[in-house]
Amino acid sequence: MSSLFNLLTTFLLLWTFVSLNLLSSALLINPAAGSRSLLRVVDGAGNQPGFAVDLNVTNFDQAFKDATTTYAIVEFFAHWCPACRNYKPQYEKVARLFNGANAAHPGIIFMTRVDCADTINTKLCDKFSVTHYPSLYWGPPSKFVGGGWDGKDEKSEIRFIDDGRTADRLLKWINSQLGSSYKLEDEKHENDHVTRSNVSDPGQIAQAVYDVEEATIIAFDMILENKMVKPESRGTLIKFMQLMVSHHPSRRCRRGTADILVNFDDLYLSKKHGLLDEFGICGKEASRGYWTFCRGSTNDTRGFSCGLWVLLHSISVRVEDGESQMAFTTTCDFIHQFFNCEECSEHFYNMCSRVSTPFGSKREYVLWLWTAHNEVNKRLKNAEESLKTSDPKFPKTIWPTKRLCPTCYNNHNQNEESSSIDWNHDEVFKFLSSYYGNMLVSLYKENDEEQIQIKNNAVSEQVLQSTNALVVPAGAALAIAAASCLFGALAWFWRSRQKNRKYFHKPQPLKIVPRRS
């Protein structure tokens, strides 16, 4: 009996070990389906993935909700389709221009792929009326979230790409939609002639919220790398971070900054400044490494300085009247103590020092910052023109232009380059409040409840075809089932053995020893 028990125990342990190993393999093959990460696995041949992002029903909506681009393309394909396999290199040639850290034209088109031969995606492909492979669809990313396409709605912003059979033809179709002249040979920052100007399109400011995140991350990276947090500057940093927690236009940066502030004293006192970066000032998923709204014609123009100005303006229009003076002094001190360009920080602080009367309203602070920015633009314009260092696509100018805000000018015939423009300050304030307020975050949805519900509904529809949290191979499922049966058999055997022991090993009566007197 004992040998049989030992044999069953050994067999059970062996099956459990196999089951756990298979289960671990399943977890490695398919991480949590609800993850926001778009990292793709290496294929079976050990090759690295391409530039187009592979999506499925579990991350489709979230990927497009998080997209920072103006447009998106989805290729619906089937992995068994020879034509799809032959088309993939053509699609990747175009995706290389728009996706990835080294994209020649970032922030414009988010290029993705969905495998309709994977049963988890069956209903997703049906929603887009996919009847043949490959099929390409074009539209704003937000329109793909919880959406579909049937080809009958003429007002739909999602369109079927009817001429994209080769890389050349697909790029030609894209250029016809955007009025652009992109080429397959374009490289990162080698495309000055096609850099988009943002001076005439007020809607492009909506892209800047991601550049504000980028600028925030870079600013705090520089502070940490240069060990700029000193006893005398610590208070200024904390106050500026408190401003960001309340008024940063990015929800991720507000949360990330709040997390750091909660732990700031412990980290600072323990001298573990490097740990501040591990928290992520804007969370773990914000950094992209490139600019969209703030992108210059060359690597050394615009970028960080533009993103920092947008951050300061966006905070200024969000403070309350009673916070205006505090926001002013905190911003002046922050730039003076933490902005690495010494000449720039001194010029900015000199402008701050000329203010003699405390601000009593948000309007006063917003208009002062706008005036200061124009003063900086005027000074830099003269210097850059004499040294020939200006960005030809984005020359410094007095702002806003008449095209952006015609009502900001009292005299509509006055030259924008005039040294003394007659501004309508009420209209300027309205424009700044809208431009750096609602327009800035128009593509950055603050309320995720509806999108979360859409995602949950999509996942629940597929629950019979897949398990969202874990995909278990058939071998692992059989192993787990067998282990469960063996465990039940072993439990029954153990109970029977204990029962038999109860009857075959009866306790002996105690022998009563008489007490000696």
PDB file of N, CA, C and O in Angstrom, residues 61 94 102 231 234 293 298 335 388 431 477:
ATOM      1  N   ASP A  61      -8.910  48.859 -29.969  1.00  0.00           N
ATOM      2  CA  ASP A  61      -9.491  50.142 -29.566  1.00  0.00           C
ATOM      3  C   ASP A  61      -8.510  50.983 -28.759  1.00  0.00           C
ATOM      4  O   ASP A  61      -8.388  52.193 -28.960  1.00  0.00           O
ATOM      5  N   VAL A  94       6.272  51.548 -46.717  1.00  0.00           N
ATOM      6  CA  VAL A  94       5.539  52.785 -46.421  1.00  0.00           C
ATOM      7  C   VAL A  94       5.475  53.006 -44.916  1.00  0.00           C
ATOM      8  O   VAL A  94       5.638  54.139 -44.435  1.00  0.00           O
ATOM      9  N   ASN A 102      12.638  56.179 -35.720  1.00  0.00           N
ATOM     10  CA  ASN A 102      13.414  56.764 -36.810  1.00  0.00           C
ATOM     11  C   ASN A 102      12.562  57.118 -38.011  1.00  0.00           C
ATOM     12  O   ASN A 102      13.073  57.258 -39.127  1.00  0.00           O
ATOM     13  N   PRO A 231      19.616  72.064  -1.991  1.00  0.00           N
ATOM     14  CA  PRO A 231      18.776  72.543  -0.883  1.00  0.00           C
ATOM     15  C   PRO A 231      18.099  73.872  -1.187  1.00  0.00           C
ATOM     16  O   PRO A 231      16.942  74.081  -0.821  1.00  0.00           O
ATOM     17  N   ARG A 234      15.319  73.155  -4.062  1.00  0.00           N
ATOM     18  CA  ARG A 234      14.353  72.080  -3.815  1.00  0.00           C
ATOM     19  C   ARG A 234      12.928  72.610  -3.690  1.00  0.00           C
ATOM     20  O   ARG A 234      11.988  72.040  -4.246  1.00  0.00           O
ATOM     21  N   PHE A 293       3.958  68.709 -33.362  1.00  0.00           N
ATOM     22  CA  PHE A 293       3.647  70.138 -33.475  1.00  0.00           C
ATOM     23  C   PHE A 293       4.926  70.980 -33.402  1.00  0.00           C
ATOM     24  O   PHE A 293       5.064  71.971 -34.103  1.00  0.00           O
ATOM     25  N   THR A 298      15.072  70.980 -39.085  1.00  0.00           N
ATOM     26  CA  THR A 298      16.316  70.269 -38.803  1.00  0.00           C
ATOM     27  C   THR A 298      16.319  69.827 -37.351  1.00  0.00           C
ATOM     28  O   THR A 298      15.483  70.252 -36.549  1.00  0.00           O
ATOM     29  N   ILE A 335      12.408  78.511 -14.219  1.00  0.00           N
ATOM     30  CA  ILE A 335      13.225  78.758 -15.410  1.00  0.00           C
ATOM     31  C   ILE A 335      14.612  79.251 -15.008  1.00  0.00           C
ATOM     32  O   ILE A 335      15.634  78.842 -15.581  1.00  0.00           O
ATOM     33  N   LYS A 388      22.266  83.795 -39.424  1.00  0.00           N
ATOM     34  CA  LYS A 388      21.732  82.821 -40.373  1.00  0.00           C
ATOM     35  C   LYS A 388      21.553  81.443 -39.722  1.00  0.00           C
ATOM     36  O   LYS A 388      21.919  80.407 -40.280  1.00  0.00           O
ATOM     37  N   PHE A 431      -8.383  84.162 -27.313  1.00  0.00           N
ATOM     38  CA  PHE A 431      -7.684  83.258 -28.228  1.00  0.00           C
ATOM     39  C   PHE A 431      -6.719  82.353 -27.469  1.00  0.00           C
ATOM     40  O   PHE A 431      -6.696  81.126 -27.673  1.00  0.00           O
ATOM     41  N   ALA A 477      -3.759  22.614 -21.361  1.00  0.00           N
ATOM     42  CA  ALA A 477      -5.103  22.366 -20.833  1.00  0.00           C
ATOM     43  C   ALA A 477      -5.273  20.894 -20.452  1.00  0.00           C
ATOM     44  O   ALA A 477      -5.829  20.563 -19.401  1.00  0.00           O
TER      45      ALA A 477
END
